[in-house]
Coordinates of C-alpha atoms in Angstrom, one line a residue:
M2 CA -1.0 26.2 14.9
T3 CA -2.2 29.5 16.0
G4 CA -0.6 31.2 19.2
A5 CA -3.8 30.4 20.9
G6 CA -3.8 26.9 20.0
Q7 CA -0.1 26.4 21.0
E8 CA -0.9 28.0 24.4
A9 CA -3.8 25.6 25.0
L10 CA -1.6 22.6 24.1
V11 CA 1.0 23.7 26.8
E12 CA -1.9 23.8 29.3
V13 CA -3.3 20.4 28.4
A14 CA 0.4 18.9 28.5
A15 CA 0.8 20.0 32.0
R16 CA -1.9 17.4 33.0
P17 CA -1.0 13.9 33.6
L18 CA -3.5 12.3 31.4
T19 CA -2.8 8.8 32.8
E20 CA -5.1 6.1 33.1
A21 CA -5.7 7.2 36.7
H22 CA -6.5 10.8 35.8
R23 CA -7.8 10.7 32.0
V24 CA -11.6 11.0 33.1
S25 CA -10.8 14.1 35.1
D26 CA -8.5 15.7 32.8
I27 CA -10.7 15.3 29.8
A28 CA -13.5 16.8 31.8
W29 CA -11.4 19.6 32.7
A30 CA -10.3 20.1 29.1
R31 CA -14.1 20.1 27.9
S32 CA -14.8 22.7 30.6
R33 CA -11.8 24.8 29.4
F34 CA -11.8 24.5 25.7
G35 CA -15.3 23.3 24.7
D36 CA -15.3 21.2 21.6
R37 CA -11.7 21.6 20.9
A38 CA -10.8 19.6 23.8
A39 CA -10.7 16.4 22.0
V40 CA -8.2 17.4 19.7
L41 CA -5.7 18.9 22.2
V42 CA -5.9 15.9 24.1
E43 CA -5.2 13.6 21.3
T44 CA -2.2 15.7 20.2
V45 CA -0.8 15.8 23.7
L46 CA -0.9 12.0 23.8
L47 CA 0.3 11.6 20.5
R48 CA 3.4 13.6 21.1
R49 CA 4.0 11.5 24.4
R50 CA 4.0 8.3 22.1
A51 CA 6.2 10.0 19.3
A52 CA 8.9 11.0 21.9
A53 CA 9.9 7.3 22.0
K54 CA 9.3 6.2 18.5
L55 CA 10.8 9.1 16.8
A56 CA 13.6 10.2 19.3
D57 CA 16.2 9.6 16.6
L58 CA 14.8 12.4 14.8
G59 CA 15.6 15.0 17.5
D60 CA 13.1 16.9 19.3
V61 CA 9.5 16.1 18.1
A62 CA 7.9 17.5 21.4
G63 CA 6.3 20.2 19.3
W64 CA 5.2 18.4 16.4
L65 CA 1.7 17.8 15.2
F66 CA 0.3 14.3 14.2
T67 CA -2.8 12.5 13.4
D68 CA -2.9 9.0 15.0
E69 CA -3.0 7.0 11.6
A70 CA 0.1 9.1 10.6
L71 CA 2.0 8.3 13.9
Q72 CA 1.0 4.6 13.5
Q73 CA 2.2 4.3 10.1
A74 CA 5.5 6.5 10.5
T75 CA 8.7 4.7 10.5
A76 CA 10.6 4.2 13.6
G77 CA 13.2 7.2 13.9
A78 CA 16.0 4.9 13.9
V79 CA 15.0 2.9 10.8
A80 CA 14.0 6.1 8.9
V81 CA 17.6 7.4 9.8
H82 CA 19.3 4.2 8.8
R83 CA 17.4 4.4 5.4
A84 CA 18.3 7.9 4.8
R85 CA 22.1 7.3 4.9
R86 CA 21.7 5.4 1.8
L87 CA 20.4 8.7 0.1
A88 CA 22.7 11.2 1.4
G89 CA 23.9 13.7 -1.0
R90 CA 20.9 12.9 -3.4
V91 CA 18.0 15.0 -4.6
V92 CA 15.1 13.3 -2.7
H93 CA 11.3 13.6 -3.4
D94 CA 9.2 12.2 -0.6
A95 CA 5.9 11.7 -2.7
T96 CA 3.5 10.5 0.4
C97 CA 5.4 13.0 2.9
S98 CA 2.4 12.7 5.4
V99 CA 3.4 14.8 8.5
G100 CA 7.2 14.9 7.6
T101 CA 8.9 12.0 9.7
E102 CA 10.9 10.8 6.6
L103 CA 11.7 14.2 5.7
A104 CA 13.1 14.9 9.0
A105 CA 15.2 11.8 8.7
L106 CA 16.6 12.9 5.2
S107 CA 17.3 16.4 6.5
D108 CA 19.7 15.2 9.4
S109 CA 22.5 17.4 9.2
G110 CA 25.0 14.5 9.4
E111 CA 23.6 12.3 6.4
S112 CA 21.2 14.9 4.5
A113 CA 20.0 14.8 1.2
S114 CA 21.2 17.7 -1.0
L115 CA 17.7 18.7 -1.8
L116 CA 14.6 17.7 -0.2
I117 CA 10.9 18.0 -1.7
G118 CA 7.7 16.6 0.2
S119 CA 4.4 16.1 -1.3
D120 CA 0.9 14.8 -0.2
L121 CA -2.7 14.6 -1.3
D122 CA -3.9 15.4 2.3
A123 CA -3.8 19.2 2.7
V124 CA -4.0 18.8 6.7
R125 CA -1.1 16.4 6.8
L126 CA 0.7 18.9 4.4
A127 CA 0.3 21.8 6.9
M128 CA 1.5 19.5 9.7
A129 CA 4.5 18.7 7.7
Q130 CA 5.2 22.3 7.3
H131 CA 5.1 22.9 10.7
N132 CA 7.1 19.9 11.6
V133 CA 10.0 20.4 9.3
G134 CA 10.0 24.1 8.4
D135 CA 12.4 25.0 5.8
H136 CA 14.0 21.8 5.5
A137 CA 12.1 20.9 2.5
L138 CA 10.2 22.2 -0.2
L139 CA 6.3 21.2 0.1
C140 CA 3.5 21.1 -2.4
R141 CA 0.2 19.2 -2.8
A142 CA 0.4 16.6 -5.4
D143 CA -0.9 12.9 -6.0
A144 CA 2.0 10.3 -5.8
L145 CA 0.7 8.7 -9.0
R146 CA 1.4 12.2 -11.0
P147 CA 5.2 12.9 -10.9
V148 CA 6.1 16.3 -10.0
T149 CA 9.8 15.8 -10.2
R150 CA 12.3 14.4 -12.2
D151 CA 16.0 13.3 -11.8
A152 CA 15.2 12.8 -8.1
V153 CA 15.1 9.6 -5.8
V154 CA 11.1 9.2 -5.3
V155 CA 10.5 7.9 -1.8
V156 CA 7.0 6.5 -1.3
D157 CA 5.2 5.1 2.1
P158 CA 1.9 3.9 0.8
A159 CA -1.0 3.5 3.3
R160 CA -1.4 -0.1 4.3
R161 CA -4.4 0.2 6.6
S162 CA -8.2 1.1 5.9
S163 CA -10.5 1.7 8.7
G164 CA -8.1 0.1 11.2
R165 CA -7.6 -3.2 9.1
R166 CA -4.1 -4.1 7.7
K167 CA -3.9 -4.3 3.8
F168 CA -1.7 -7.5 2.8
D169 CA -1.9 -7.4 -1.0
P170 CA 0.4 -4.5 -2.3
R171 CA -2.1 -3.7 -5.1
D172 CA -4.6 -2.8 -2.2
Y173 CA -2.1 -0.2 -0.9
A174 CA -2.8 3.4 -1.3
P175 CA -1.4 4.2 -3.9
P176 CA -1.2 0.7 -5.4
L177 CA 2.1 -0.8 -5.6
D178 CA 1.7 -2.1 -9.2
E179 CA 0.6 1.3 -10.2
L180 CA 3.7 3.1 -8.5
L181 CA 5.9 0.6 -10.2
E182 CA 4.3 1.4 -13.6
V183 CA 4.4 5.1 -13.0
Y184 CA 8.0 5.5 -11.8
Q185 CA 9.5 2.7 -14.0
G186 CA 13.2 3.6 -14.9
R187 CA 13.2 6.2 -12.0
D188 CA 15.1 5.7 -8.8
L189 CA 12.4 4.5 -6.3
V190 CA 12.1 3.4 -2.7
V191 CA 9.1 2.2 -1.5
K192 CA 8.2 1.0 2.1
C193 CA 6.1 -2.2 2.3
A194 CA 4.9 -4.4 5.3
P195 CA 7.3 -6.8 6.5
G196 CA 5.2 -9.7 5.5
V197 CA 4.9 -8.6 1.8
D198 CA 5.2 -11.7 -0.6
F199 CA 8.3 -11.8 -2.6
G200 CA 6.9 -13.9 -5.3
Q201 CA 4.1 -11.4 -5.7
L202 CA 6.6 -8.3 -6.0
A203 CA 8.2 -10.3 -8.9
E204 CA 4.8 -10.9 -10.5
L205 CA 4.2 -7.2 -10.3
G206 CA 7.4 -6.6 -12.2
F207 CA 9.8 -5.4 -9.4
R208 CA 13.3 -6.4 -9.9
G209 CA 15.4 -4.3 -7.3
E210 CA 16.4 -5.2 -3.7
V211 CA 14.1 -5.9 -1.0
Q212 CA 15.5 -5.0 2.4
I213 CA 14.2 -6.3 5.6
T214 CA 14.9 -4.2 8.6
S215 CA 14.6 -5.2 12.3
L216 CA 15.2 -2.9 15.4
A217 CA 16.1 -4.3 18.8
G218 CA 14.9 -7.7 17.9
S219 CA 11.5 -6.6 16.1
V220 CA 11.1 -6.7 12.3
R221 CA 10.0 -3.3 11.4
E222 CA 9.5 -3.1 7.6
A223 CA 10.3 -4.2 4.3
C224 CA 11.9 -1.6 2.0
L225 CA 12.1 -2.0 -1.8
W226 CA 15.1 -0.5 -3.7
S227 CA 15.2 -0.1 -7.4
P228 CA 18.1 -1.6 -9.4
G229 CA 19.7 1.9 -9.8
L230 CA 20.0 2.3 -6.0
T231 CA 21.4 -1.2 -5.1
T232 CA 24.7 -2.8 -5.1
S233 CA 25.1 -5.0 -8.2
G234 CA 23.7 -8.7 -7.6
V235 CA 22.0 -7.8 -4.4
T236 CA 18.3 -8.9 -4.5
R237 CA 17.8 -9.4 -0.7
R238 CA 19.2 -7.7 2.4
A239 CA 18.6 -8.2 6.1
T240 CA 19.6 -5.2 8.4
V241 CA 19.8 -5.8 12.1
L242 CA 19.9 -2.6 14.0
D243 CA 20.5 -2.8 17.9
K244 CA 18.6 -0.9 20.4
T245 CA 20.5 2.1 19.9
G246 CA 19.8 2.1 16.1
R247 CA 23.3 1.1 15.1
V248 CA 23.9 -1.7 12.3
A249 CA 24.6 -4.9 14.6
E250 CA 24.9 -6.9 11.4
E251 CA 24.0 -7.0 7.8
F252 CA 23.6 -9.9 5.1
T253 CA 22.9 -10.1 1.6
D254 CA 22.0 -12.8 -1.1
T255 CA 25.6 -12.5 -2.4
D256 CA 27.2 -13.5 0.8
P257 CA 28.5 -17.0 1.1
D258 CA 25.7 -19.5 2.0
D259 CA 27.8 -22.8 2.5
C260 CA 26.0 -24.3 5.4
P261 CA 25.6 -28.1 6.3
C262 CA 22.6 -29.8 8.1
A263 CA 23.7 -31.8 11.1
P264 CA 22.5 -33.1 14.6
V265 CA 22.1 -30.5 17.3
G266 CA 25.3 -29.2 19.0
R267 CA 25.7 -27.4 22.3
W268 CA 23.8 -24.4 21.4
I269 CA 20.5 -23.7 19.3
V270 CA 20.3 -20.2 17.8
D271 CA 17.1 -18.6 16.5
P272 CA 18.4 -16.0 13.9
D273 CA 17.1 -12.4 13.9
G274 CA 13.6 -11.9 12.4
A275 CA 15.0 -9.7 9.5
V276 CA 17.4 -12.7 8.8
V277 CA 14.6 -15.2 8.5
R278 CA 12.1 -13.1 6.6
A279 CA 14.8 -12.2 4.1
G280 CA 15.6 -15.8 3.5
L281 CA 19.3 -15.5 4.6
V282 CA 19.4 -18.1 7.3
R283 CA 22.1 -20.1 5.4
H284 CA 24.1 -17.0 5.0
Y285 CA 23.9 -16.2 8.6
A286 CA 24.9 -19.5 9.5
A287 CA 27.9 -19.5 7.1
R288 CA 29.4 -16.3 8.7
H289 CA 28.9 -17.6 12.1
G290 CA 30.0 -21.2 11.6
L291 CA 26.6 -22.9 12.5
W292 CA 24.5 -25.4 10.8
Q293 CA 21.0 -26.3 10.2
L294 CA 19.1 -28.9 12.1
D295 CA 17.0 -29.2 9.1
P296 CA 17.3 -27.6 5.6
A297 CA 13.7 -26.4 5.5
I298 CA 13.9 -25.0 9.1
A299 CA 15.3 -21.7 10.5
Y300 CA 16.8 -23.0 13.7
L301 CA 20.5 -23.3 13.5
S302 CA 23.1 -25.0 16.0
G303 CA 26.7 -24.6 16.9
D304 CA 29.2 -25.4 19.6
E305 CA 29.8 -21.6 20.1
L306 CA 27.4 -19.0 20.5
P307 CA 27.9 -16.0 18.3
S308 CA 28.9 -12.8 20.3
G309 CA 26.0 -10.7 21.3
T310 CA 23.6 -13.5 20.2
R311 CA 20.9 -14.9 22.4
G312 CA 21.2 -18.8 22.3
F313 CA 19.7 -21.8 23.9
E314 CA 21.9 -24.3 25.6
V315 CA 20.9 -27.9 25.0
V316 CA 20.2 -29.9 28.1
E317 CA 18.1 -32.9 26.5
Q318 CA 16.6 -33.9 23.2
I319 CA 13.2 -35.7 23.4
A320 CA 10.6 -36.9 20.6
F321 CA 7.9 -34.5 21.2
N322 CA 4.7 -35.4 22.7
E323 CA 3.0 -33.3 25.7
K324 CA 3.2 -36.2 28.2
R325 CA 7.0 -37.0 27.6
L326 CA 7.7 -33.2 27.7
R327 CA 5.9 -32.8 30.8
Q328 CA 7.9 -35.4 32.5
A329 CA 11.1 -34.1 31.2
L330 CA 10.4 -30.7 32.6
S331 CA 9.5 -32.0 35.8
A332 CA 12.7 -34.0 36.1
H333 CA 14.8 -30.9 35.3
G334 CA 12.7 -28.9 37.8
A335 CA 11.2 -26.4 35.6
S336 CA 9.0 -23.8 37.2
A337 CA 8.6 -21.6 34.1
V338 CA 9.4 -22.3 30.3
E339 CA 9.7 -20.1 27.2
I340 CA 8.3 -22.1 24.2
L341 CA 9.6 -21.5 20.6
I342 CA 8.1 -23.5 17.9
R343 CA 8.8 -23.8 14.0
G344 CA 7.5 -26.4 11.5
V345 CA 5.0 -28.0 14.2
D346 CA 1.4 -27.1 14.6
V347 CA 1.5 -26.6 18.4
D348 CA 0.0 -23.4 20.1
P349 CA 2.4 -22.4 22.8
D350 CA 0.0 -21.0 25.2
A351 CA -2.3 -24.0 25.0
L352 CA 0.8 -26.2 25.5
R353 CA 2.1 -24.3 28.5
S354 CA -1.3 -24.6 30.3
K355 CA -1.0 -28.5 30.0
L356 CA 2.5 -28.7 31.4
K357 CA 2.0 -28.7 35.3
L358 CA 5.2 -26.7 36.0
Q359 CA 6.4 -26.5 39.6
R360 CA 5.7 -23.7 41.8
S361 CA 9.3 -23.0 42.2
G362 CA 12.4 -24.1 40.3
V363 CA 14.5 -23.1 37.3
Q364 CA 13.6 -21.2 34.1
L365 CA 14.3 -23.2 31.0
S366 CA 13.2 -23.0 27.2
V367 CA 11.7 -25.5 25.0
V368 CA 12.7 -25.5 21.3
I369 CA 10.0 -27.6 19.4
T370 CA 10.5 -28.2 15.7
R371 CA 10.0 -30.7 12.9
I372 CA 13.1 -32.7 11.9
G373 CA 13.1 -34.5 8.6
T374 CA 10.6 -34.5 5.7
G375 CA 7.7 -36.8 4.5
A376 CA 7.3 -40.2 6.2
A377 CA 10.7 -39.6 8.1
A378 CA 9.7 -36.3 9.6
R379 CA 9.4 -36.3 13.4
P380 CA 8.6 -33.5 15.9
T381 CA 11.4 -33.0 18.3
A382 CA 11.6 -31.1 21.4
F383 CA 14.9 -29.5 22.8
I384 CA 14.9 -28.6 26.4
C385 CA 17.4 -25.8 27.1
R386 CA 18.9 -23.4 29.2
P387 CA 18.7 -19.8 27.7
S388 CA 21.9 -17.9 27.7
R389 CA 20.0 -14.6 28.9

């Protein structure tokens, strides 16, 4: 953060630091900067990673990071989308880390009216001061000891320890159950892992909205919104952001969910992961005129493919076993297959190795799923042409 430190970072940033040059560049840095070489190299590499992940926050080329802080930071597009729901509010980021959420909240187009950031880690707090400057008021504080009132509190608990993920929200730092108790009755936003157990949230007393957000087809996070920050009646929301960060589609559990079950039509559709994770597959189907192949399976079917959606045009349906599938793929001249599986205990990679595909031919997709329940359940394979 000193002038000399900034100059050293500029020097190191001029080096390639690619796999081919990494050893020689680090040796040069050590000869030039001694025991400070490691942190200089790490900072330059983190800035390069951040340039893509946090592009929607503006220019982060001069930011300071720790590796863990950058790993946990929300993708810029997701953070900016969340910030729009808090535009014009007084917001306190009680686990501000290096300031990525504060940067999203201070965006000139969708900014909070007043921003406060706090963290227990003095180093990350100093980095946040460097990164966001005068956009927020910063102080050192424990998220479990409130230092604001009449503000929306945003918390992003740590979900890793020694590189390992924590799946029980009571093991987060700070623990989710304690956060819910401390901020009971307050407007609260909490980031969680996408796989958080909805039933466990209810057991912990959470009664607001769970929003699952995907970006460019990849599920990024679950976000908890306390009742005062939600639309009446909404307890689950799926937000699908395209690769530019714009909302492609959004569904809630108050949308219509009238969706029949029927045999496969022309197309099979695998809904976006945010829709599946939020349990809104029927709502997605109802909006797009699709139907379920099985009431317990997320694959949908229809005679028309929803605009902008990747789908799988059914070529043949067979009862699944390896020999029959191998014969069918050979008959269709397949040289490569994409394998999608739900409801059946099959390892796609292991199966692919047994298919003995032709050296040249067509690219096909195979959708393998269970149809029916109990004694009537049968594994079924659909051989398809992908739309793209």
